[in-house]
PDB file of C-alpha atoms in Angstrom:
ATOM      1  CA  MET A   1     180.840 167.396 144.057  1.00  0.00           C
ATOM      2  CA  PRO A   2     181.502 169.935 141.286  1.00  0.00           C
ATOM      3  CA  GLN A   3     179.154 170.173 138.327  1.00  0.00           C
ATOM      4  CA  GLU A   4     179.569 167.358 135.816  1.00  0.00           C
ATOM      5  CA  ILE A   5     180.122 167.981 132.119  1.00  0.00           C
ATOM      6  CA  LYS A   6     177.340 166.461 130.033  1.00  0.00           C
ATOM      7  CA  PRO A   7     177.251 165.597 126.339  1.00  0.00           C
ATOM      8  CA  ASP A   8     175.036 167.456 123.909  1.00  0.00           C
ATOM      9  CA  PRO A   9     172.574 166.074 122.954  1.00  0.00           C
ATOM     10  CA  PHE A  10     171.513 164.294 126.133  1.00  0.00           C
ATOM     11  CA  PRO A  11     171.182 161.352 126.491  1.00  0.00           C
ATOM     12  CA  ALA A  12     174.007 160.474 124.138  1.00  0.00           C
ATOM     13  CA  ASN A  13     173.514 156.698 124.025  1.00  0.00           C
ATOM     14  CA  GLY A  14     170.852 155.866 126.586  1.00  0.00           C
ATOM     15  CA  THR A  15     167.108 156.392 126.624  1.00  0.00           C
ATOM     16  CA  LEU A  16     164.849 158.706 128.583  1.00  0.00           C
ATOM     17  CA  GLU A  17     162.944 155.612 129.721  1.00  0.00           C
ATOM     18  CA  PHE A  18     165.649 154.710 132.272  1.00  0.00           C
ATOM     19  CA  TYR A  19     166.531 157.205 135.029  1.00  0.00           C
ATOM     20  CA  LYS A  20     165.282 160.037 132.822  1.00  0.00           C
ATOM     21  CA  GLY A  21     168.251 159.500 130.526  1.00  0.00           C
ATOM     22  CA  HIS A  22     170.959 159.231 133.185  1.00  0.00           C
ATOM     23  CA  PHE A  23     171.632 155.581 132.333  1.00  0.00           C
ATOM     24  CA  ASP A  24     173.913 156.895 129.616  1.00  0.00           C
ATOM     25  CA  TRP A  25     177.498 156.943 128.386  1.00  0.00           C
ATOM     26  CA  ALA A  26     179.700 159.059 126.142  1.00  0.00           C
ATOM     27  CA  ALA A  27     183.339 159.746 125.302  1.00  0.00           C
ATOM     28  CA  LEU A  28     183.894 163.422 126.106  1.00  0.00           C
ATOM     29  CA  ASP A  29     186.258 165.705 124.197  1.00  0.00           C
ATOM     30  CA  ILE A  30     187.790 167.095 127.391  1.00  0.00           C
ATOM     31  CA  GLU A  31     190.902 166.669 129.524  1.00  0.00           C
ATOM     32  CA  ASP A  32     190.923 164.636 132.752  1.00  0.00           C
ATOM     33  CA  ASP A  33     191.254 167.777 134.877  1.00  0.00           C
ATOM     34  CA  GLU A  34     187.878 169.026 133.614  1.00  0.00           C
ATOM     35  CA  MET A  35     186.109 166.061 135.221  1.00  0.00           C
ATOM     36  CA  ALA A  36     184.308 166.608 138.528  1.00  0.00           C
ATOM     37  CA  ASP A  37     186.194 163.667 140.052  1.00  0.00           C
ATOM     38  CA  ALA A  38     189.529 165.200 139.060  1.00  0.00           C
ATOM     39  CA  LYS A  39     188.581 168.459 140.791  1.00  0.00           C
ATOM     40  CA  VAL A  40     187.743 166.572 143.986  1.00  0.00           C
ATOM     41  CA  VAL A  41     191.026 164.659 143.771  1.00  0.00           C
ATOM     42  CA  SER A  42     192.947 167.890 143.152  1.00  0.00           C
ATOM     43  CA  TRP A  43     191.555 169.304 146.402  1.00  0.00           C
ATOM     44  CA  ALA A  44     192.455 166.088 148.258  1.00  0.00           C
ATOM     45  CA  GLU A  45     195.991 166.150 146.831  1.00  0.00           C
ATOM     46  CA  THR A  46     196.479 169.536 148.462  1.00  0.00           C
ATOM     47  CA  GLN A  47     195.460 168.106 151.842  1.00  0.00           C
ATOM     48  CA  LEU A  48     197.839 165.160 151.470  1.00  0.00           C
ATOM     49  CA  LEU A  49     200.808 167.307 150.491  1.00  0.00           C
ATOM     50  CA  LYS A  50     200.711 169.698 153.439  1.00  0.00           C
ATOM     51  CA  GLU A  51     201.518 169.442 157.139  1.00  0.00           C
ATOM     52  CA  HIS A  52     198.656 168.982 159.602  1.00  0.00           C
ATOM     53  CA  GLN A  53     198.856 169.783 163.301  1.00  0.00           C
ATOM     54  CA  LYS A  54     196.177 167.238 164.243  1.00  0.00           C
ATOM     55  CA  PRO A  55     195.428 163.678 163.072  1.00  0.00           C
ATOM     56  CA  LEU A  56     193.686 163.786 159.696  1.00  0.00           C
ATOM     57  CA  PHE A  57     190.695 161.783 158.511  1.00  0.00           C
ATOM     58  CA  LEU A  58     190.290 162.359 154.782  1.00  0.00           C
ATOM     59  CA  ALA A  59     187.364 160.823 152.868  1.00  0.00           C
ATOM     60  CA  VAL A  60     187.581 161.168 149.093  1.00  0.00           C
ATOM     61  CA  GLY A  61     184.597 160.021 147.063  1.00  0.00           C
ATOM     62  CA  ILE A  62     185.317 159.177 143.430  1.00  0.00           C
ATOM     63  CA  TYR A  63     182.013 159.132 141.568  1.00  0.00           C
ATOM     64  CA  ARG A  64     182.970 157.048 138.538  1.00  0.00           C
ATOM     65  CA  PRO A  65     182.169 154.329 137.588  1.00  0.00           C
ATOM     66  CA  HIS A  66     178.711 155.440 138.743  1.00  0.00           C
ATOM     67  CA  ILE A  67     176.368 156.275 135.878  1.00  0.00           C
ATOM     68  CA  PRO A  68     176.349 158.201 133.641  1.00  0.00           C
ATOM     69  CA  TRP A  69     179.584 156.875 132.174  1.00  0.00           C
ATOM     70  CA  TYR A  70     180.966 160.160 130.855  1.00  0.00           C
ATOM     71  CA  VAL A  71     184.777 160.186 130.772  1.00  0.00           C
ATOM     72  CA  PRO A  72     187.385 161.663 128.414  1.00  0.00           C
ATOM     73  CA  GLU A  73     187.750 159.889 125.094  1.00  0.00           C
ATOM     74  CA  SER A  74     191.291 158.728 125.919  1.00  0.00           C
ATOM     75  CA  TRP A  75     189.848 156.220 128.415  1.00  0.00           C
ATOM     76  CA  PHE A  76     187.506 154.768 125.807  1.00  0.00           C
ATOM     77  CA  ASP A  77     190.503 154.389 123.492  1.00  0.00           C
ATOM     78  CA  LEU A  78     191.993 151.844 125.931  1.00  0.00           C
ATOM     79  CA  TYR A  79     189.203 149.428 124.971  1.00  0.00           C
ATOM     80  CA  PRO A  80     188.731 148.956 121.212  1.00  0.00           C
ATOM     81  CA  LEU A  81     185.110 147.996 120.730  1.00  0.00           C
ATOM     82  CA  ASP A  82     185.858 144.760 118.857  1.00  0.00           C
ATOM     83  CA  GLU A  83     188.035 143.558 121.774  1.00  0.00           C
ATOM     84  CA  VAL A  84     185.465 144.157 124.533  1.00  0.00           C
ATOM     85  CA  GLU A  85     184.323 140.910 126.160  1.00  0.00           C
ATOM     86  CA  LEU A  86     180.723 140.592 127.273  1.00  0.00           C
ATOM     87  CA  PRO A  87     179.875 139.012 130.643  1.00  0.00           C
ATOM     88  CA  GLU A  88     179.631 135.237 130.757  1.00  0.00           C
ATOM     89  CA  ILE A  89     175.925 134.445 130.870  1.00  0.00           C
ATOM     90  CA  GLN A  90     173.688 131.404 130.705  1.00  0.00           C
ATOM     91  CA  GLU A  91     170.541 131.298 128.603  1.00  0.00           C
ATOM     92  CA  GLY A  92     167.500 131.070 130.857  1.00  0.00           C
ATOM     93  CA  ASP A  93     169.576 131.927 133.934  1.00  0.00           C
ATOM     94  CA  LEU A  94     166.500 133.205 135.763  1.00  0.00           C
ATOM     95  CA  ASP A  95     164.421 130.086 135.117  1.00  0.00           C
ATOM     96  CA  ASP A  96     165.359 128.519 138.471  1.00  0.00           C
ATOM     97  CA  VAL A  97     165.135 131.822 140.386  1.00  0.00           C
ATOM     98  CA  PRO A  98     161.968 132.462 142.424  1.00  0.00           C
ATOM     99  CA  GLU A  99     159.605 135.213 141.365  1.00  0.00           C
ATOM    100  CA  ALA A 100     160.838 137.538 144.125  1.00  0.00           C
ATOM    101  CA  GLY A 101     164.341 137.315 142.668  1.00  0.00           C
ATOM    102  CA  ARG A 102     163.206 137.679 139.059  1.00  0.00           C
ATOM    103  CA  ALA A 103     161.298 140.799 140.064  1.00  0.00           C
ATOM    104  CA  MET A 104     164.574 142.432 141.082  1.00  0.00           C
ATOM    105  CA  ALA A 105     166.148 141.896 137.665  1.00  0.00           C
ATOM    106  CA  ARG A 106     165.891 144.800 135.242  1.00  0.00           C
ATOM    107  CA  ARG A 107     165.056 142.606 132.294  1.00  0.00           C
ATOM    108  CA  THR A 108     163.568 145.499 130.336  1.00  0.00           C
ATOM    109  CA  TRP A 109     166.937 147.267 130.471  1.00  0.00           C
ATOM    110  CA  GLN A 110     168.729 144.181 129.212  1.00  0.00           C
ATOM    111  CA  GLN A 111     166.188 143.647 126.435  1.00  0.00           C
ATOM    112  CA  TRP A 112     166.508 147.258 125.301  1.00  0.00           C
ATOM    113  CA  ILE A 113     170.313 147.103 125.231  1.00  0.00           C
ATOM    114  CA  VAL A 114     170.272 143.847 123.260  1.00  0.00           C
ATOM    115  CA  ASP A 115     167.607 145.088 120.832  1.00  0.00           C
ATOM    116  CA  GLU A 116     169.528 148.328 120.244  1.00  0.00           C
ATOM    117  CA  GLY A 117     172.841 146.488 119.771  1.00  0.00           C
ATOM    118  CA  LYS A 118     174.469 148.511 122.561  1.00  0.00           C
ATOM    119  CA  TRP A 119     175.582 145.841 125.002  1.00  0.00           C
ATOM    120  CA  ARG A 120     179.240 145.921 123.989  1.00  0.00           C
ATOM    121  CA  ASP A 121     179.209 149.739 123.881  1.00  0.00           C
ATOM    122  CA  ALA A 122     177.844 149.915 127.423  1.00  0.00           C
ATOM    123  CA  VAL A 123     180.423 147.466 128.788  1.00  0.00           C
ATOM    124  CA  ARG A 124     183.162 149.452 127.069  1.00  0.00           C
ATOM    125  CA  ALA A 125     181.946 152.646 128.733  1.00  0.00           C
ATOM    126  CA  TYR A 126     181.927 150.928 132.123  1.00  0.00           C
ATOM    127  CA  LEU A 127     185.500 149.699 131.611  1.00  0.00           C
ATOM    128  CA  ALA A 128     186.593 153.179 130.546  1.00  0.00           C
ATOM    129  CA  SER A 129     185.020 154.645 133.680  1.00  0.00           C
ATOM    130  CA  ILE A 130     186.785 152.095 135.891  1.00  0.00           C
ATOM    131  CA  SER A 131     190.157 152.931 134.345  1.00  0.00           C
ATOM    132  CA  PHE A 132     189.540 156.637 134.836  1.00  0.00           C
ATOM    133  CA  ALA A 133     188.667 155.986 138.508  1.00  0.00           C
ATOM    134  CA  ASP A 134     191.836 153.896 138.874  1.00  0.00           C
ATOM    135  CA  ALA A 135     193.845 156.863 137.611  1.00  0.00           C
ATOM    136  CA  MET A 136     192.223 159.119 140.199  1.00  0.00           C
ATOM    137  CA  VAL A 137     193.168 156.662 142.960  1.00  0.00           C
ATOM    138  CA  GLY A 138     196.704 156.627 141.584  1.00  0.00           C
ATOM    139  CA  ARG A 139     196.901 160.405 141.839  1.00  0.00           C
ATOM    140  CA  LEU A 140     195.827 160.242 145.479  1.00  0.00           C
ATOM    141  CA  LEU A 141     198.433 157.610 146.332  1.00  0.00           C
ATOM    142  CA  ASP A 142     201.158 159.572 144.532  1.00  0.00           C
ATOM    143  CA  ALA A 143     200.247 162.664 146.554  1.00  0.00           C
ATOM    144  CA  LEU A 144     200.349 160.650 149.773  1.00  0.00           C
ATOM    145  CA  ASP A 145     203.777 159.255 148.862  1.00  0.00           C
ATOM    146  CA  ASP A 146     205.061 162.751 148.051  1.00  0.00           C
ATOM    147  CA  GLY A 147     203.694 164.303 151.240  1.00  0.00           C
ATOM    148  CA  PRO A 148     204.718 164.228 154.901  1.00  0.00           C
ATOM    149  CA  MET A 149     202.234 161.529 156.032  1.00  0.00           C
ATOM    150  CA  ALA A 150     203.218 158.623 153.799  1.00  0.00           C
ATOM    151  CA  LYS A 151     204.613 156.466 156.606  1.00  0.00           C
ATOM    152  CA  ASN A 152     201.881 157.223 159.128  1.00  0.00           C
ATOM    153  CA  THR A 153     198.622 156.852 157.200  1.00  0.00           C
ATOM    154  CA  VAL A 154     196.070 154.071 156.921  1.00  0.00           C
ATOM    155  CA  VAL A 155     194.570 153.762 153.438  1.00  0.00           C
ATOM    156  CA  VAL A 156     191.212 152.065 152.835  1.00  0.00           C
ATOM    157  CA  LEU A 157     189.740 151.616 149.371  1.00  0.00           C
ATOM    158  CA  TRP A 158     186.200 150.341 149.018  1.00  0.00           C
ATOM    159  CA  SER A 159     183.098 150.610 146.879  1.00  0.00           C
ATOM    160  CA  ASP A 160     179.443 150.690 147.894  1.00  0.00           C
ATOM    161  CA  HIS A 161     178.267 147.888 145.599  1.00  0.00           C
ATOM    162  CA  GLY A 162     179.148 145.691 142.656  1.00  0.00           C
ATOM    163  CA  TYR A 163     177.540 145.979 139.226  1.00  0.00           C
ATOM    164  CA  HIS A 164     175.503 143.829 136.876  1.00  0.00           C
ATOM    165  CA  LEU A 165     176.256 144.346 133.194  1.00  0.00           C
ATOM    166  CA  GLY A 166     173.654 141.923 131.897  1.00  0.00           C
ATOM    167  CA  HIS A 167     174.420 139.158 134.398  1.00  0.00           C
ATOM    168  CA  LYS A 168     171.113 137.427 135.182  1.00  0.00           C
ATOM    169  CA  GLU A 169     169.440 139.777 132.676  1.00  0.00           C
ATOM    170  CA  HIS A 170     170.057 142.565 135.179  1.00  0.00           C
ATOM    171  CA  TRP A 171     171.816 145.940 135.218  1.00  0.00           C
ATOM    172  CA  GLU A 172     173.186 147.978 138.093  1.00  0.00           C
ATOM    173  CA  LYS A 173     172.566 146.919 141.711  1.00  0.00           C
ATOM    174  CA  PHE A 174     169.382 146.536 143.816  1.00  0.00           C
ATOM    175  CA  ALA A 175     169.640 142.734 144.026  1.00  0.00           C
ATOM    176  CA  LEU A 176     171.114 140.060 146.305  1.00  0.00           C
ATOM    177  CA  TRP A 177     173.359 138.113 143.929  1.00  0.00           C
ATOM    178  CA  GLU A 178     177.156 138.015 144.087  1.00  0.00           C
ATOM    179  CA  GLN A 179     177.697 140.415 141.222  1.00  0.00           C
ATOM    180  CA  THR A 180     176.023 143.324 142.985  1.00  0.00           C
ATOM    181  CA  THR A 181     177.039 142.606 146.605  1.00  0.00           C
ATOM    182  CA  HIS A 182     180.742 141.776 146.132  1.00  0.00           C
ATOM    183  CA  VAL A 183     182.848 144.922 146.439  1.00  0.00           C
ATOM    184  CA  PRO A 184     186.537 145.866 146.440  1.00  0.00           C
ATOM    185  CA  LEU A 185     188.025 146.258 149.928  1.00  0.00           C
ATOM    186  CA  ILE A 186     191.718 147.036 150.309  1.00  0.00           C
ATOM    187  CA  VAL A 187     193.450 148.125 153.521  1.00  0.00           C
ATOM    188  CA  ALA A 188     197.057 149.273 153.751  1.00  0.00           C
ATOM    189  CA  ALA A 189     198.445 150.309 157.125  1.00  0.00           C
ATOM    190  CA  PRO A 190     201.804 151.020 158.722  1.00  0.00           C
ATOM    191  CA  GLY A 191     203.308 147.897 160.250  1.00  0.00           C
ATOM    192  CA  MET A 192     200.937 145.556 158.426  1.00  0.00           C
ATOM    193  CA  PRO A 193     202.108 142.969 155.866  1.00  0.00           C
ATOM    194  CA  SER A 194     201.423 144.093 152.308  1.00  0.00           C
ATOM    195  CA  GLY A 195     200.222 142.313 149.198  1.00  0.00           C
ATOM    196  CA  GLY A 196     198.107 139.640 150.870  1.00  0.00           C
ATOM    197  CA  ALA A 197     194.682 138.577 149.600  1.00  0.00           C
ATOM    198  CA  CYS A 198     192.033 137.239 151.965  1.00  0.00           C
ATOM    199  CA  SER A 199     189.085 135.129 150.796  1.00  0.00           C
ATOM    200  CA  ARG A 200     187.162 135.286 154.083  1.00  0.00           C
ATOM    201  CA  PRO A 201     183.752 136.966 153.902  1.00  0.00           C
ATOM    202  CA  VAL A 202     183.740 140.408 155.513  1.00  0.00           C
ATOM    203  CA  SER A 203     181.455 143.421 155.617  1.00  0.00           C
ATOM    204  CA  LEU A 204     181.809 147.139 155.038  1.00  0.00           C
ATOM    205  CA  LEU A 205     180.557 147.440 158.628  1.00  0.00           C
ATOM    206  CA  ASP A 206     184.030 146.163 159.540  1.00  0.00           C
ATOM    207  CA  ILE A 207     185.775 149.322 158.344  1.00  0.00           C
ATOM    208  CA  TYR A 208     184.915 151.388 161.431  1.00  0.00           C
ATOM    209  CA  PRO A 209     186.218 148.915 164.063  1.00  0.00           C
ATOM    210  CA  THR A 210     189.247 148.184 161.860  1.00  0.00           C
ATOM    211  CA  LEU A 211     190.203 151.861 161.730  1.00  0.00           C
ATOM    212  CA  SER A 212     189.585 152.172 165.457  1.00  0.00           C
ATOM    213  CA  GLU A 213     192.044 149.398 166.236  1.00  0.00           C
ATOM    214  CA  LEU A 214     194.654 150.559 163.730  1.00  0.00           C
ATOM    215  CA  CYS A 215     194.480 154.103 165.114  1.00  0.00           C
ATOM    216  CA  SER A 216     194.425 152.960 168.758  1.00  0.00           C
ATOM    217  CA  THR A 217     191.072 154.566 169.483  1.00  0.00           C
ATOM    218  CA  GLU A 218     188.209 153.020 171.405  1.00  0.00           C
ATOM    219  CA  ALA A 219     185.382 151.788 169.172  1.00  0.00           C
ATOM    220  CA  PRO A 220     181.783 152.381 170.320  1.00  0.00           C
ATOM    221  CA  THR A 221     180.131 149.307 171.791  1.00  0.00           C
ATOM    222  CA  PHE A 222     177.142 149.489 169.452  1.00  0.00           C
ATOM    223  CA  LEU A 223     179.139 148.649 166.311  1.00  0.00           C
ATOM    224  CA  GLU A 224     178.058 145.436 164.568  1.00  0.00           C
ATOM    225  CA  GLY A 225     181.189 145.010 162.480  1.00  0.00           C
ATOM    226  CA  GLU A 226     184.448 143.307 163.520  1.00  0.00           C
ATOM    227  CA  SER A 227     188.002 144.525 163.252  1.00  0.00           C
ATOM    228  CA  LEU A 228     189.833 143.047 160.273  1.00  0.00           C
ATOM    229  CA  VAL A 229     193.259 143.463 161.872  1.00  0.00           C
ATOM    230  CA  PRO A 230     193.641 139.679 162.506  1.00  0.00           C
ATOM    231  CA  TRP A 231     193.252 139.052 158.751  1.00  0.00           C
ATOM    232  CA  LEU A 232     195.492 141.981 157.841  1.00  0.00           C
ATOM    233  CA  ASN A 233     198.201 140.288 159.885  1.00  0.00           C
ATOM    234  CA  ASP A 234     197.398 136.843 158.483  1.00  0.00           C
ATOM    235  CA  PRO A 235     195.096 136.677 155.429  1.00  0.00           C
ATOM    236  CA  ALA A 236     194.887 132.885 155.850  1.00  0.00           C
ATOM    237  CA  ALA A 237     193.597 133.100 159.433  1.00  0.00           C
ATOM    238  CA  SER A 238     190.450 131.050 159.944  1.00  0.00           C
ATOM    239  CA  SER A 239     186.987 132.565 160.196  1.00  0.00           C
ATOM    240  CA  ASP A 240     183.533 131.133 160.841  1.00  0.00           C
ATOM    241  CA  ARG A 241     181.649 134.295 159.883  1.00  0.00           C
ATOM    242  CA  ALA A 242     178.886 134.694 157.364  1.00  0.00           C
ATOM    243  CA  ILE A 243     177.886 138.158 156.127  1.00  0.00           C
ATOM    244  CA  ILE A 244     174.386 139.552 155.660  1.00  0.00           C
ATOM    245  CA  THR A 245     173.198 141.829 152.855  1.00  0.00           C
ATOM    246  CA  THR A 246     169.657 143.210 152.781  1.00  0.00           C
ATOM    247  CA  GLN A 247     167.762 144.586 149.790  1.00  0.00           C
ATOM    248  CA  GLY A 248     164.272 145.705 150.640  1.00  0.00           C
ATOM    249  CA  PHE A 249     162.206 144.644 153.619  1.00  0.00           C
ATOM    250  CA  GLU A 250     162.914 141.067 154.786  1.00  0.00           C
ATOM    251  CA  ASN A 251     164.997 140.147 151.711  1.00  0.00           C
ATOM    252  CA  HIS A 252     168.423 138.908 152.821  1.00  0.00           C
ATOM    253  CA  ALA A 253     171.510 137.184 151.438  1.00  0.00           C
ATOM    254  CA  VAL A 254     173.900 135.212 153.631  1.00  0.00           C
ATOM    255  CA  ARG A 255     177.433 134.835 152.238  1.00  0.00           C
ATOM    256  CA  SER A 256     179.869 132.360 153.774  1.00  0.00           C
ATOM    257  CA  GLU A 257     183.199 131.513 152.227  1.00  0.00           C
ATOM    258  CA  ARG A 258     181.699 128.770 150.065  1.00  0.00           C
ATOM    259  CA  TRP A 259     177.949 129.464 149.844  1.00  0.00           C
ATOM    260  CA  ARG A 260     175.465 132.211 149.077  1.00  0.00           C
ATOM    261  CA  TYR A 261     172.006 131.685 150.550  1.00  0.00           C
ATOM    262  CA  ILE A 262     169.159 134.085 149.697  1.00  0.00           C
ATOM    263  CA  ARG A 263     165.783 134.193 151.380  1.00  0.00           C
ATOM    264  CA  TYR A 264     163.115 136.609 150.202  1.00  0.00           C
ATOM    265  CA  ALA A 265     160.253 138.076 152.226  1.00  0.00           C
ATOM    266  CA  ASP A 266     157.834 135.492 150.806  1.00  0.00           C
ATOM    267  CA  GLY A 267     160.049 132.610 152.008  1.00  0.00           C
ATOM    268  CA  SER A 268     161.388 131.657 148.570  1.00  0.00           C
ATOM    269  CA  GLU A 269     165.074 130.775 148.420  1.00  0.00           C
ATOM    270  CA  GLU A 270     168.260 130.554 146.376  1.00  0.00           C
ATOM    271  CA  LEU A 271     171.472 128.698 147.178  1.00  0.00           C
ATOM    272  CA  TYR A 272     174.721 128.793 145.209  1.00  0.00           C
ATOM    273  CA  ASP A 273     177.926 126.806 145.698  1.00  0.00           C
ATOM    274  CA  HIS A 274     180.757 129.209 144.873  1.00  0.00           C
ATOM    275  CA  SER A 275     183.352 126.449 144.931  1.00  0.00           C
ATOM    276  CA  LYS A 276     181.760 125.064 141.750  1.00  0.00           C
ATOM    277  CA  ASP A 277     179.491 127.817 140.456  1.00  0.00           C
ATOM    278  CA  PRO A 278     181.091 131.282 140.823  1.00  0.00           C
ATOM    279  CA  ASN A 279     178.618 132.756 138.316  1.00  0.00           C
ATOM    280  CA  GLU A 280     175.625 131.541 140.316  1.00  0.00           C
ATOM    281  CA  PHE A 281     174.053 129.815 137.345  1.00  0.00           C
ATOM    282  CA  THR A 282     172.489 126.924 139.306  1.00  0.00           C
ATOM    283  CA  ASN A 283     170.073 127.474 142.184  1.00  0.00           C
ATOM    284  CA  LEU A 284     170.392 124.490 144.517  1.00  0.00           C
ATOM    285  CA  ALA A 285     167.713 125.522 147.003  1.00  0.00           C
ATOM    286  CA  LYS A 286     165.104 122.999 145.816  1.00  0.00           C
ATOM    287  CA  HIS A 287     167.459 120.018 146.092  1.00  0.00           C
ATOM    288  CA  PRO A 288     166.754 118.155 149.363  1.00  0.00           C
ATOM    289  CA  GLU A 289     170.395 117.161 149.864  1.00  0.00           C
ATOM    290  CA  TYR A 290     171.293 120.834 150.397  1.00  0.00           C
ATOM    291  CA  ARG A 291     168.703 121.438 153.106  1.00  0.00           C
ATOM    292  CA  PRO A 292     171.334 121.110 155.884  1.00  0.00           C
ATOM    293  CA  VAL A 293     173.405 123.864 154.219  1.00  0.00           C
ATOM    294  CA  ILE A 294     170.327 126.087 154.024  1.00  0.00           C
ATOM    295  CA  GLU A 295     169.389 125.452 157.641  1.00  0.00           C
ATOM    296  CA  GLU A 296     172.925 126.270 158.771  1.00  0.00           C
ATOM    297  CA  HIS A 297     173.012 129.549 156.838  1.00  0.00           C
ATOM    298  CA  ALA A 298     169.486 130.483 157.917  1.00  0.00           C
ATOM    299  CA  THR A 299     170.782 130.792 161.486  1.00  0.00           C
ATOM    300  CA  TRP A 300     172.596 133.961 160.357  1.00  0.00           C
ATOM    301  CA  LEU A 301     169.395 135.668 159.206  1.00  0.00           C
ATOM    302  CA  PRO A 302     168.260 138.638 161.314  1.00  0.00           C
ATOM    303  CA  SER A 303     165.941 137.716 164.181  1.00  0.00           C
ATOM    304  CA  GLU A 304     164.207 141.076 163.777  1.00  0.00           C
ATOM    305  CA  ASN A 305     163.555 143.166 160.681  1.00  0.00           C
ATOM    306  CA  ALA A 306     163.390 146.891 161.253  1.00  0.00           C
ATOM    307  CA  GLN A 307     160.487 148.642 159.607  1.00  0.00           C
ATOM    308  CA  PRO A 308     161.430 151.106 156.835  1.00  0.00           C
ATOM    309  CA  ASP A 309     162.080 154.654 157.993  1.00  0.00           C
ATOM    310  CA  PRO A 310     158.823 156.567 157.313  1.00  0.00           C
ATOM    311  CA  ALA A 311     160.878 159.577 156.233  1.00  0.00           C
ATOM    312  CA  SER A 312     162.403 157.556 153.387  1.00  0.00           C
ATOM    313  CA  GLY A 313     159.049 156.816 151.765  1.00  0.00           C
ATOM    314  CA  ASP A 314     158.050 153.533 150.209  1.00  0.00           C
ATOM    315  CA  TRP A 315     161.185 152.025 148.622  1.00  0.00           C
ATOM    316  CA  ARG A 316     159.060 149.793 146.373  1.00  0.00           C
ATOM    317  CA  LYS A 317     157.324 152.800 144.811  1.00  0.00           C
ATOM    318  CA  ASP A 318     160.605 154.688 144.586  1.00  0.00           C
ATOM    319  CA  LYS A 319     162.285 151.766 142.851  1.00  0.00           C
ATOM    320  CA  LYS A 320     159.452 151.441 140.340  1.00  0.00           C
ATOM    321  CA  ALA A 321     159.579 155.157 139.611  1.00  0.00           C
ATOM    322  CA  ASN A 322     163.348 154.980 139.018  1.00  0.00           C
ATOM    323  CA  GLU A 323     162.893 152.177 136.534  1.00  0.00           C
TER     324      GLU A 323
END
């Protein structure tokens, strides 16, 4: 990734207390092409516009909307500050969340942003960064359409995580709630129906076997994901899967189409009914009538928990240092 342009002074709007100032945002007086992401996309455009003698796998990482939210001022102008809507929240949302869950929430970040009157500014910067990233994706798709591979290319768009903007008094990721674990996933492929939306729970582990099937290659037997081709053909096709997300040792979330079940390493639990509570305001885990739902979803939990890689250090200490 090319060198990013930073504002002067730094941090422009954040504080050195969080990520040494990198939890920051600013409208830059530069053109889009001066952004590091635009330089990466420019290189990728060249690859998409030329002939290749062999099959091409092209991975293009667009950094925004990762922090810091530095993008040209024109993208901030799309979102007048007085029109920015804050996330829908519930007072005392963490009151029914077990201590292990509350410990994951960056409440000090939220308190600082509220005290400094910067909540709306931060959301605006995030929206501006998303729109800039959208424009970069648009440039890539235009180059594909203008090049020789337009009718013979599979396109997959995904993100590594969602983002809290004050939801549950939390910012960023590093949690097991819907807001941080729900990501965009779009697949477009030759011969596949277009424009369909599928509500079945899937995993990013599914990308590899999906590409293998679409490209008629043999997938390794050790893959844990499943090909999504059946749901690309028919987004309404049935599924009995639930998907696992892990954050830290022995902390897991199980997401089925209707429910999210969370169990932490200490055995404490959360359960949310997404058919009635998409914001996950009400933890149902302590209500006896939902014990059958919990027991059903607990069958998806890993039977073994791998120990952390010694080379990666202690993630708990690393997380505390980052905060």
